[in-house]
Structure formats: structure tokens, C-alpha cells
CSV table of C-alpha atoms (C1' of nucleotides) in Angstrom, one decimal:
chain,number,residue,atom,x,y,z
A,1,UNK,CA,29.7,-119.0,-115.9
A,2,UNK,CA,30.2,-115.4,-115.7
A,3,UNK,CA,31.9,-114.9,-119.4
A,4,UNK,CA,30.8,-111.4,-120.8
A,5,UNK,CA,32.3,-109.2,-122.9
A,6,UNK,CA,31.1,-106.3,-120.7
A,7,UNK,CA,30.3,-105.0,-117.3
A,8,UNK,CA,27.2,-105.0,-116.4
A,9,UNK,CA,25.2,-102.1,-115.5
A,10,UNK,CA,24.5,-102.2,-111.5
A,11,UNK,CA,21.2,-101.4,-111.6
A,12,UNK,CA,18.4,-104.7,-113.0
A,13,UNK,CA,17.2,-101.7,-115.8
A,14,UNK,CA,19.1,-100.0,-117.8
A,15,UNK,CA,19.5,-98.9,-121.5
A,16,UNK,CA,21.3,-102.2,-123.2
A,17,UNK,CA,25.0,-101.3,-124.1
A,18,UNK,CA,26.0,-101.5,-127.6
A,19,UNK,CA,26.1,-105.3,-128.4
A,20,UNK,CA,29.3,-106.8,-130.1
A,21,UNK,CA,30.2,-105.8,-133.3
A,22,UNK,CA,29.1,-109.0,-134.6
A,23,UNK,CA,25.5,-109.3,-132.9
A,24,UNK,CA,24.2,-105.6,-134.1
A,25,UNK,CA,22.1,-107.0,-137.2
A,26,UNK,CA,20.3,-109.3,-134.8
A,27,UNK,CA,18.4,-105.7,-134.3
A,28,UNK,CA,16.4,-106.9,-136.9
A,29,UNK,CA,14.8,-109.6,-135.3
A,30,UNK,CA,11.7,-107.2,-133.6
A,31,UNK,CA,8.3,-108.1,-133.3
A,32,UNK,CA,6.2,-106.9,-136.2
A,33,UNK,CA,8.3,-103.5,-136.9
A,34,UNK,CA,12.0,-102.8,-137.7
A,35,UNK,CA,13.9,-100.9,-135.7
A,36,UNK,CA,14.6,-98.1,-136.0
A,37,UNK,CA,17.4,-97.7,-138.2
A,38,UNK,CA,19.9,-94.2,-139.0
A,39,UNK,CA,19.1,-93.0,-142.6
A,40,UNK,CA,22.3,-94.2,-145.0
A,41,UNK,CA,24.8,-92.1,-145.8
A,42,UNK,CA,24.5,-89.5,-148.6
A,43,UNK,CA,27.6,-90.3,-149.8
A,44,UNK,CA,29.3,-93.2,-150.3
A,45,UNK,CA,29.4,-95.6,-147.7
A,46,UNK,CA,27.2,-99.0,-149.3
A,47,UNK,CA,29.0,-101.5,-147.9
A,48,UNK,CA,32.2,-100.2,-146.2
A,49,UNK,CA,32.5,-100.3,-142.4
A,50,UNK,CA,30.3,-96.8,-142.0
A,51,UNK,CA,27.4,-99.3,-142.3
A,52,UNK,CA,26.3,-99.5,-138.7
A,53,UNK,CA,24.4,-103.0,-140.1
A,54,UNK,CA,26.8,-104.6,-142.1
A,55,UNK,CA,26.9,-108.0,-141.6
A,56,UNK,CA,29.7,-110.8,-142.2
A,57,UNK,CA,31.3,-110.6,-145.4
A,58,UNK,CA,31.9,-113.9,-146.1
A,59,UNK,CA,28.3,-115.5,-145.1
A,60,UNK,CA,25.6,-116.6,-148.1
A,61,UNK,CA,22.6,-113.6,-147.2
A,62,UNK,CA,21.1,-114.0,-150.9
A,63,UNK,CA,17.9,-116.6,-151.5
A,64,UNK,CA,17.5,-117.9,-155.1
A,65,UNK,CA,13.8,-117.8,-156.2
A,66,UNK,CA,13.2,-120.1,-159.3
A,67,UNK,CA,9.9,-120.8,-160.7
A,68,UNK,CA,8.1,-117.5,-161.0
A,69,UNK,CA,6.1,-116.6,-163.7
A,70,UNK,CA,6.6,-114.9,-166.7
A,71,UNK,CA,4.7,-111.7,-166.1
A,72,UNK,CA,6.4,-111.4,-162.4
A,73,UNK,CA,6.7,-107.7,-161.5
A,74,UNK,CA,9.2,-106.7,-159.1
A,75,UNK,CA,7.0,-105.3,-156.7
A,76,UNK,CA,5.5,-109.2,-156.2
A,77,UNK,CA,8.9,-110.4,-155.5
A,78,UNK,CA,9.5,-107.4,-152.9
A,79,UNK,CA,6.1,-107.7,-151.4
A,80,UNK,CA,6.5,-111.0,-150.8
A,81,UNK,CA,10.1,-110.8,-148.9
A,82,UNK,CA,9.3,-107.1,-147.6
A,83,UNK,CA,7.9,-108.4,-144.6
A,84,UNK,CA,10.6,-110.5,-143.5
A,85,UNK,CA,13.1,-109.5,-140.8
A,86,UNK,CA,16.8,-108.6,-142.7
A,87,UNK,CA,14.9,-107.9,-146.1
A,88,UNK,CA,17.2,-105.5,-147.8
A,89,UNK,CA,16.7,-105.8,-151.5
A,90,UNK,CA,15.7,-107.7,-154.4
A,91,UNK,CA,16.3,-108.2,-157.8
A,92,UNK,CA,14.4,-109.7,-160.6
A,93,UNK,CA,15.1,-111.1,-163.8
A,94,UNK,CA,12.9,-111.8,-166.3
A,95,UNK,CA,11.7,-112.1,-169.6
A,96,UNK,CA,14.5,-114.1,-171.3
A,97,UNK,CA,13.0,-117.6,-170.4
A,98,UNK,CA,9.4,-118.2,-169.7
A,99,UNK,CA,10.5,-118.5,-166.3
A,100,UNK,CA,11.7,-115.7,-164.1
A,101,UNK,CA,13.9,-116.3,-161.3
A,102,UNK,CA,14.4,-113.8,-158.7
A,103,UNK,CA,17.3,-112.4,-155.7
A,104,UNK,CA,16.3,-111.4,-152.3
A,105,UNK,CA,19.4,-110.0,-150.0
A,106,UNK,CA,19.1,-110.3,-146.5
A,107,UNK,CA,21.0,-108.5,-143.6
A,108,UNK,CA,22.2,-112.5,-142.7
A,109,UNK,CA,21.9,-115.5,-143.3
A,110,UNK,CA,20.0,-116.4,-140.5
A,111,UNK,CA,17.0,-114.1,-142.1
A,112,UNK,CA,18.1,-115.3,-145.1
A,113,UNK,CA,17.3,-118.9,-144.3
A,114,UNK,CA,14.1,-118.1,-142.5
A,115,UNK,CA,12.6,-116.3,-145.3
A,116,UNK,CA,13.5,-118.9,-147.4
A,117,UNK,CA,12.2,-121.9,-145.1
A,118,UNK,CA,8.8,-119.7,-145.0
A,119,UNK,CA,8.4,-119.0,-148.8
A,120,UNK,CA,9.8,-122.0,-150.2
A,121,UNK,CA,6.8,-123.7,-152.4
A,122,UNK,CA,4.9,-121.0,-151.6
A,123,UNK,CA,2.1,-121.0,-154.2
A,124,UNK,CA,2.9,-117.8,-156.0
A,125,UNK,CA,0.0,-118.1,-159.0
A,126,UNK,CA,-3.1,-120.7,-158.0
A,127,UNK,CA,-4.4,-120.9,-162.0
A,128,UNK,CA,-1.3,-121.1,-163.3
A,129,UNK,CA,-0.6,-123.9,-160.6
A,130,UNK,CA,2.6,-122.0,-160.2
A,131,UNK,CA,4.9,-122.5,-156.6
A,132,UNK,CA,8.2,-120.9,-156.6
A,133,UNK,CA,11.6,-122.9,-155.6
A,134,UNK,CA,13.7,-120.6,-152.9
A,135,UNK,CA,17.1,-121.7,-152.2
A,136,UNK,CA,20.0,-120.0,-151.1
A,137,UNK,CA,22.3,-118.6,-154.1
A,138,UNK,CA,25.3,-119.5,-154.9
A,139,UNK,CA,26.7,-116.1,-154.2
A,140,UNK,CA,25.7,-113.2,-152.5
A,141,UNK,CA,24.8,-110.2,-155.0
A,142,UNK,CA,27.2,-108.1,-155.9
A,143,UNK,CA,26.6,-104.7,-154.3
A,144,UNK,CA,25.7,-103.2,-156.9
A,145,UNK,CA,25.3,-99.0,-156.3
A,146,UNK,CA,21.9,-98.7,-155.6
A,147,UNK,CA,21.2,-96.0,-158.8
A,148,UNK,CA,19.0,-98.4,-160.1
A,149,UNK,CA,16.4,-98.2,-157.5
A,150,UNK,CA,12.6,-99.2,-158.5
A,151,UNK,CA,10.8,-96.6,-158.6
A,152,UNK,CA,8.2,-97.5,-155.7
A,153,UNK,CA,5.2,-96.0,-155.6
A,154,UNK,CA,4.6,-96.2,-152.2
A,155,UNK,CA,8.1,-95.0,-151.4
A,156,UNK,CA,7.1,-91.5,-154.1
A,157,UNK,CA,10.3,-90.0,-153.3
A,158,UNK,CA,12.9,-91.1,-155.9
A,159,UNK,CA,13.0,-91.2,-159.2
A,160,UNK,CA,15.2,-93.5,-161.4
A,161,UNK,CA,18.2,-92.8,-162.9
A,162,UNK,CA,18.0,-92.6,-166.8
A,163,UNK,CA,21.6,-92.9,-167.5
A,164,UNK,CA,22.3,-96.3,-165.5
A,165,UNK,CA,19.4,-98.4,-166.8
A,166,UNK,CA,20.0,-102.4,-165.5
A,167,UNK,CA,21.6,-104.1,-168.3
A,168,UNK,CA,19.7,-105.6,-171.3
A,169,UNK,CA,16.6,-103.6,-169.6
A,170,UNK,CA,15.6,-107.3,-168.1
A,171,UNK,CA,16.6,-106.8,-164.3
A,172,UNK,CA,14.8,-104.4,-161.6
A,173,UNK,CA,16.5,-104.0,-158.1
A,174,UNK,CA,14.5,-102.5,-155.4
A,175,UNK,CA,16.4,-101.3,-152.3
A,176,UNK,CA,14.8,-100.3,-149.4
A,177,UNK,CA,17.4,-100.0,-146.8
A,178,UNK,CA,16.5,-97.9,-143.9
A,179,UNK,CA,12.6,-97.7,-144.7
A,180,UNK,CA,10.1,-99.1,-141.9
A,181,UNK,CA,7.8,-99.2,-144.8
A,182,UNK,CA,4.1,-99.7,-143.3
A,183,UNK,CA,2.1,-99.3,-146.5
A,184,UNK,CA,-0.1,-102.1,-147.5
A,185,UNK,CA,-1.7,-99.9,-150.2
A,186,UNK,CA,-1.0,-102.3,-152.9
A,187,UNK,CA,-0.4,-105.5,-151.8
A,188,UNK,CA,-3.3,-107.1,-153.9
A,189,UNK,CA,-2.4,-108.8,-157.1
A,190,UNK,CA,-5.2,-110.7,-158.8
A,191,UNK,CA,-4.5,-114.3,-159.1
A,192,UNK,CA,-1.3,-114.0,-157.3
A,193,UNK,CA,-1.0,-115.3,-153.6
A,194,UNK,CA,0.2,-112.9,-150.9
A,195,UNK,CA,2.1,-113.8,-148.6
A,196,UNK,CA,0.2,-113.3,-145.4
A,197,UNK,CA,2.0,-113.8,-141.6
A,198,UNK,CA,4.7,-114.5,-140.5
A,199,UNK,CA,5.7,-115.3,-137.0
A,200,UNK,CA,8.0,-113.6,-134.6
A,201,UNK,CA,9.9,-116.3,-134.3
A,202,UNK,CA,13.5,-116.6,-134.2
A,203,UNK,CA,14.5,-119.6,-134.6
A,204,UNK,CA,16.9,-120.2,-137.1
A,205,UNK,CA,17.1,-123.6,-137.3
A,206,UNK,CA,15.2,-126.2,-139.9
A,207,UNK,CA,12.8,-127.0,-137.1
A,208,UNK,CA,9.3,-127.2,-138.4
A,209,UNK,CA,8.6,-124.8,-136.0
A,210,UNK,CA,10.3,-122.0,-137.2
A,211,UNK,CA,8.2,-119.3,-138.3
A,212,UNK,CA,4.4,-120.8,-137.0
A,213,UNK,CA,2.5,-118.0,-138.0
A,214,UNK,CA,0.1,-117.9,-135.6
A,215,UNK,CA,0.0,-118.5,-131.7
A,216,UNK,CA,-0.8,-122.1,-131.5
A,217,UNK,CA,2.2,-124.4,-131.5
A,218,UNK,CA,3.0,-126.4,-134.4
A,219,UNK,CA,0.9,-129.5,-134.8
A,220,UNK,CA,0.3,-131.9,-137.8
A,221,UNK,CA,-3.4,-131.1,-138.2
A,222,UNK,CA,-3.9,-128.0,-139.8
A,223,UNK,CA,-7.3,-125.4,-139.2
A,224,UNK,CA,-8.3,-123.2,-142.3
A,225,UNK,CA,-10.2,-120.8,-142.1
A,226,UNK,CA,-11.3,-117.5,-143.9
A,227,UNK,CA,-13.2,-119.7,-147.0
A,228,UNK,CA,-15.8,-118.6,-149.1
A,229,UNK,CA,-19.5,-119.9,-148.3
A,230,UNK,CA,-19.7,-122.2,-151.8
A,231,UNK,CA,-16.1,-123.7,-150.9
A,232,UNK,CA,-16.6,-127.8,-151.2
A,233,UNK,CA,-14.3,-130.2,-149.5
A,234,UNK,CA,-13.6,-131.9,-152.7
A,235,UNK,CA,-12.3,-128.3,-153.8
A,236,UNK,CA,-10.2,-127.9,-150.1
A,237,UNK,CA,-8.9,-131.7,-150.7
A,238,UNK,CA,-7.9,-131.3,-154.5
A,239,UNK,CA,-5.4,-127.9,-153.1
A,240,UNK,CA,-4.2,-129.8,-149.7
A,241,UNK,CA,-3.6,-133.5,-151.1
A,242,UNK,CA,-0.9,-132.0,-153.5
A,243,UNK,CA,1.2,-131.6,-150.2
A,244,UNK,CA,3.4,-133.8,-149.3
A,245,UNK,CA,2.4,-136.0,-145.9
A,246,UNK,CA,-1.7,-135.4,-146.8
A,247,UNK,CA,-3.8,-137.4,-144.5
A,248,UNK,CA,-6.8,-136.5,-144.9
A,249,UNK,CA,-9.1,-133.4,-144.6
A,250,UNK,CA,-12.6,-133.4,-143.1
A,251,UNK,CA,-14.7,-129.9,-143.7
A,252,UNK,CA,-16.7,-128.1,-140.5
A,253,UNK,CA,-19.6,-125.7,-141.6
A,254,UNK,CA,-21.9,-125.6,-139.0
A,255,UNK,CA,-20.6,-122.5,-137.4
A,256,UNK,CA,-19.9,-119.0,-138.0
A,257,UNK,CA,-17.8,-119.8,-141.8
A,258,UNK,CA,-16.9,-122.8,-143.0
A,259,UNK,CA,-13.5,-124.1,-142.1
A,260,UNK,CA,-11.7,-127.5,-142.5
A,261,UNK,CA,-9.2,-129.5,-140.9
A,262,UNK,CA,-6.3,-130.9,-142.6
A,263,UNK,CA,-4.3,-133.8,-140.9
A,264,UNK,CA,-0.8,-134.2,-142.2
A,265,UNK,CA,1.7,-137.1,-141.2
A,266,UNK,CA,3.8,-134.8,-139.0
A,267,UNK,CA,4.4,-131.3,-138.1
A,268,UNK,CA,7.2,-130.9,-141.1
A,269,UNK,CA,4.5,-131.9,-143.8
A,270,UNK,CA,1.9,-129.6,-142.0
A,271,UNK,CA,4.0,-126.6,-141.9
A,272,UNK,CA,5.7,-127.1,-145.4
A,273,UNK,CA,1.9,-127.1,-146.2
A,274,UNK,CA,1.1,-124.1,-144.4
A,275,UNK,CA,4.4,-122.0,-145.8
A,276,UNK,CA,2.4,-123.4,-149.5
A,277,UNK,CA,-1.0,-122.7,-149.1
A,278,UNK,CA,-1.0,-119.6,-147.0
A,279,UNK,CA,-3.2,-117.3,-148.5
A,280,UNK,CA,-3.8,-118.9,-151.5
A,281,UNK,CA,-6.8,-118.2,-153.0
A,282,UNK,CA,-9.4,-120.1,-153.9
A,283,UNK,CA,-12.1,-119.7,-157.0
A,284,UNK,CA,-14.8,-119.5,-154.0
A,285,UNK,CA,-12.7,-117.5,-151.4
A,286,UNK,CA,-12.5,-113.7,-150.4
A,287,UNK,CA,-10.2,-111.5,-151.4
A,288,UNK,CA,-7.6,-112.1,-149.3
A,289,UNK,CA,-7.3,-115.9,-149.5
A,290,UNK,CA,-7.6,-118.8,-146.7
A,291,UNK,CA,-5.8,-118.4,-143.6
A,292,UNK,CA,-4.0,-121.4,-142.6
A,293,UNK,CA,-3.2,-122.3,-139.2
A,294,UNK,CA,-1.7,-125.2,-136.8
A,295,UNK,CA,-4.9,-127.3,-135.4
A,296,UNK,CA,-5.1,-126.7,-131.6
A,297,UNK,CA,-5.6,-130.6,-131.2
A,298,UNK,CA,-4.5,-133.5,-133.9
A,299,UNK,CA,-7.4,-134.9,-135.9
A,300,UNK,CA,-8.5,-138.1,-134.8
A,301,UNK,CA,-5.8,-138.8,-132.1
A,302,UNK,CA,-7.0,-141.8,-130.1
A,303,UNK,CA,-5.3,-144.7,-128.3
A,304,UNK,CA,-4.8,-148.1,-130.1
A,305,UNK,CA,-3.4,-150.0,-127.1
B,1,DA,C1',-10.5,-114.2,-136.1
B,2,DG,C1',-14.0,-118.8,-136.5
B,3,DC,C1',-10.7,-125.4,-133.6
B,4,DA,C1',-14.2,-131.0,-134.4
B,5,DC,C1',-13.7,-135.7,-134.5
B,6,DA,C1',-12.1,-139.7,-131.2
DNA sequence: AGCACA
């Protein structure tokens, strides 16, 4: 089976050659930091073959977020894709409805999908009761020139354009190709949930696995931890029975913080769970909301035989 | 930053 496109180099380390055309956005997919990347060209040059990055044409790279909040602000919807391997950009729209729905471009699709498989139900807003539905979109944005590029404040280098204002003042793109941005200076929104870890997986697939945010391998009993000394298990089992597959939930406070355990029908239910409740904060949590993990052992496994 | 119960 010796079927490669290249030679390869005689020695057992050497610098990787320059992958196929085709495989180069895969560069994304690195543990906890992007590569990496050449800074855009001054001129020109959004989406024409000078892009080192560019990926298929043809392939659906946009995710569809419905069910946001009125009072969204675009830096919400790009902290809370920002994170994700492929991000490029998003867009919001809001203000016409009393929903606001939302576009997040990816490099691909297979980012694409993973984002969406870890943010989809995600509780965005706790008090409001408000989870946001991610789905592909029907179409990939259009490029649009990046003139109308939020003006991050963590980014403090750009300033908006005042003569190409989005249309009808109601949409807000942020682009932020090329930036390894490390900042977490203002990822705290009261009320709003923050999207917390995410693996370094890369699987692309819909196995529940994809995306386990923490070391231990996926498993339908849940651990949470990071709760807030007055939490109750009523309050723990009120949040987690809203998921789909809920079991039960039995709280441990003996030890160092309380924590609980959440038993789920099977690892899809646990994880869809986990991609929900992940740093959602409670009215008797810290700041920065429960940490949700897979169990290292099932609740209550025994042998019926 | 913490993983029990059968």
C-alpha cells in the first residue's frame, strides 16, 4: 500500500512537505493554538486563489444560529465560536424580530460541523431559559469585503469604515482572519453562558465523542463540578432533567466542593447534555459557571444476571 | 481541578 503523492524524505525526521492542495486548511486542527498563519494580503485577494487557506468552493462552511436573544451583541456570538478550530467570521442579525439569528463561517465544513455539534442547544441565557438552535445554512455567506469589520476591542487596531455601514444598520460581521487572538479580557457577560472547552479532538463525524472536553472518555454518567456551596440537588436536577435521556442525578458534598453526578441513558444524551449545560451558570454558582465533565465510571452499573 | 454508588 505504498500510494503517496510524494517522495518521502529519507531520513525518519524531517520538516513535513507542503501537503496537497486540498489538505492545507486541515492546519487548523492544532491543539489549543492556531497556527501560525501569513497576514492577508493588503490588497485584494479575499477569496481568490492567493488565499494560501482557501478551502472548497462548493462545500457548506457556514452554521445557522437561531434562537438568540434579542439583546445578542456580536461579540457573544464571536466569543462563543472564536475558540473553535476554522472560526473565520461571523455575522449577526438582529433587532427585526425578537429573535436574533446569527452566521459563523468556518475554514470547512468539517469545523463547521464540529462547532456546530459542540454548540448546538447550548444554553446561551439561563433566566431567560434561552438555548440557541445551530444548524448548517443553507448557503455559505457571501464573501462579503471585509470593510465592515467590528470594531473589536481587544483587536484596537481598526477602525470601521463610515461610508460602508451593513445595511439597514441591523447586521455586524466580525472577521478575524489571520489573528491567534489569545485575549480573554472580556469574555464575561452577566447572565449569558460562556462557552467553556473544547477538546482537541478531530473527529468529524456525529459520534458522541467528538469534541469530549476533557480527558476522560465519553461515558453516560456525567461529573459536575465547580458549584457554589448553597447549590441543592433539587436546583442541579430541575437544570439536568430538561435534557434529553435524564436518569437521574445523585449530589456528593462531602469533599472538597460539592459536585454531582448525572446519569444519562447513553453517551449521546450525556454529551448533548454536556455541549448544553457547559458553563451554565447557576443562581448559587461562581462566576464562571459549572464545569461539566464525562463520569470516570457509570453511576450505578451493576450486574442483573 | 474536586469522580461515588453498586
Amino acid at each position: 500500500m505504498a500510494s503517496s503523492y510524494y517522495n518521502p524524505p529519507p531520513s525518519s525526521y524531517a520538516a513535513p512537505p507542503a501537503p496537497p492542495p486540498g489538505a492545507s486548511a486541515y492546519a487548523y486542527r492544532h491543539h489549543a493554538a492556531y497556527l501560525p498563519q501569513p497576514p492577508p494580503p493588503a490588497y485584494g485577494g479575499y477569496f481568490d486563489r492567493a488565499e494560501p487557506l482557501a478551502p472548497p468552493r462548493d462545500e457548506l462552511r457556514t452554521l445557522f444560529i437561531a434562537g438568540l436573544p434579542a439583546d445578542v451583541k456580536p461579540r457573544e456570538v464571536y466569543n462563543l465560536f472564536r475558540d473553535f478550530p476554522g472560526y473565520v467570521s461571523s455575522h449577526l442579525r438582529s433587532g427585526k424580530s425578537p429573535q436574533s439569528y446569527a452566521f459563523a463561517v468556518f475554514a470547512d465544513q468539517p469545523s463547521a460541523l464540529a462547532a456546530m455539534s459542540a454548540t448546538n442547544g447550548l444554553t446561551f441565557d439561563l433566566e431567560k431559559n434561552c438555548s440557541i438552535h445551530v444548524d448548517l445554512a443553507k448557503a455559505n455567506s457571501r464573501p462579503k469585503r471585509p470593510r465592515t469589520d467590528y470594531d473589536f476591542p481587544t483587536s484596537g487596531k481598526k477602525s470601521r469604515n463610515p461610508r460602508d455601514l451593513p445595511d439597514s444598520g441591523a447586521g455586524s460581521n466580525i472577521h478575524m482572519s489571520g489573528m491567534g487572538n489569545s485575549s480573554h479580557s472580556l469574555n464575561a457577560y452577566p447572565s449569558a453562558q460562556r462557552y467553556a472547552n473544547i477538546g482537541s479532538s478531530t473527529a468529524f463525524s456525529k459520534d458522541p465523542s467528538m469534541f469530549a472536553p476533557q480527558t476522560n472518555p465519553p461515558c453516560p454518567t456525567l461529573f459536575v463540578a465547580n458549584l457554589g456551596q448553597s447549590v441543592s440537588e433539587r436546583e442541579l436536577t430541575d437544570v439536568f432533567s430538561s435534557c434529553e435521556g435524564f436518569i437521574k442525578l445523585k449530589m456528593q458534598n462531602k469533599f472538597g466542593g460539592p459536585v454531582a453526578f448525572v446519569d444519562f441513558k447513553d453517551e449521546y444524551s450525556s454529551t448533548e447534555a454536556l455541549n448544553r449545560l457547559q458553563g451554565a451558570i447557576l443562581h448559587s454558582s461562581p462566576g464562571e459557571g459549572m464545569r461539566v465533565e464525562y463520569a470516570k465510571s457509570r453511576m450505578g452499573l451493576r450486574r442483573r444476571s
